């Protein structure tokens, strides 16, 4: 039985970028491009019409930017996953997009195979952020993670039990479910259950937001 293809919506104000993405992704058997958009203001209508699993979205657009569009999309009950496109590794807007609910980001000059892998990962509930990129973003975030932010993050995490806290720290270190399972002596389904419980309990949209909150709380610095 053939698996249902991942439904992908492309959003970028540059028609050449959209054409390039469509060309490189269009031949992949397990991904179906269901629509395109040229501005963040078109995204909600396009999502209603095409019902994508993943939106690959430019972060800088002239009318409604990708940050605003991501925030609006992730507020929906049936929100698709969002991967933002950028030209910079540590762009402040990328960090803001991750806080708004994006599941990761890819550079516009990323090799086609890595863009395809990013789409597959977020469709499967994993972040499209390598551990190296996660660490870079965390360092970038440190500049605005002062005492107030740390106290607020620690207050939010106070309701987690010890095991949930361990899973949150592992997610914050960029580990995939299988790696967390091995490290904490759990099964992968149990890890998924814990991640889902943490997301629901903290009102977060995805694993990247768990990672950012764990960083803000100082858990990755404390060696917990």
JSON list of C-alpha atoms in Angstrom, two decimals, residues 60 86-96 105 107 133 135-141:
[
{"chain": "A", "resi": 60, "resn": "UNK", "atom": "CA", "xyz": [10.78, 38.29, 4.06]},
{"chain": "A", "resi": 86, "resn": "UNK", "atom": "CA", "xyz": [15.99, 32.45, 4.83]},
{"chain": "A", "resi": 87, "resn": "UNK", "atom": "CA", "xyz": [19.32, 33.63, 3.47]},
{"chain": "A", "resi": 88, "resn": "UNK", "atom": "CA", "xyz": [20.98, 33.86, 6.91]},
{"chain": "A", "resi": 89, "resn": "UNK", "atom": "CA", "xyz": [21.89, 31.22, 9.51]},
{"chain": "A", "resi": 90, "resn": "UNK", "atom": "CA", "xyz": [21.22, 33.35, 12.59]},
{"chain": "A", "resi": 91, "resn": "UNK", "atom": "CA", "xyz": [18.76, 35.94, 11.41]},
{"chain": "A", "resi": 92, "resn": "UNK", "atom": "CA", "xyz": [16.82, 37.51, 14.30]},
{"chain": "A", "resi": 93, "resn": "UNK", "atom": "CA", "xyz": [13.64, 37.11, 12.25]},
{"chain": "A", "resi": 94, "resn": "UNK", "atom": "CA", "xyz": [14.27, 33.36, 12.03]},
{"chain": "A", "resi": 95, "resn": "UNK", "atom": "CA", "xyz": [14.45, 33.15, 15.81]},
{"chain": "A", "resi": 96, "resn": "UNK", "atom": "CA", "xyz": [11.20, 35.09, 16.05]},
{"chain": "A", "resi": 105, "resn": "UNK", "atom": "CA", "xyz": [14.21, 26.65, 8.76]},
{"chain": "A", "resi": 107, "resn": "UNK", "atom": "CA", "xyz": [18.59, 28.30, 3.76]},
{"chain": "A", "resi": 133, "resn": "UNK", "atom": "CA", "xyz": [22.02, 24.93, 14.02]},
{"chain": "A", "resi": 135, "resn": "UNK", "atom": "CA", "xyz": [23.06, 25.49, 19.31]},
{"chain": "A", "resi": 136, "resn": "UNK", "atom": "CA", "xyz": [23.73, 28.48, 17.06]},
{"chain": "A", "resi": 137, "resn": "UNK", "atom": "CA", "xyz": [20.17, 29.74, 17.48]},
{"chain": "A", "resi": 138, "resn": "UNK", "atom": "CA", "xyz": [20.32, 29.21, 21.22]},
{"chain": "A", "resi": 139, "resn": "UNK", "atom": "CA", "xyz": [23.50, 31.31, 21.44]},
{"chain": "A", "resi": 140, "resn": "UNK", "atom": "CA", "xyz": [21.81, 33.96, 19.33]},
{"chain": "A", "resi": 141, "resn": "UNK", "atom": "CA", "xyz": [18.81, 33.90, 21.65]}
]
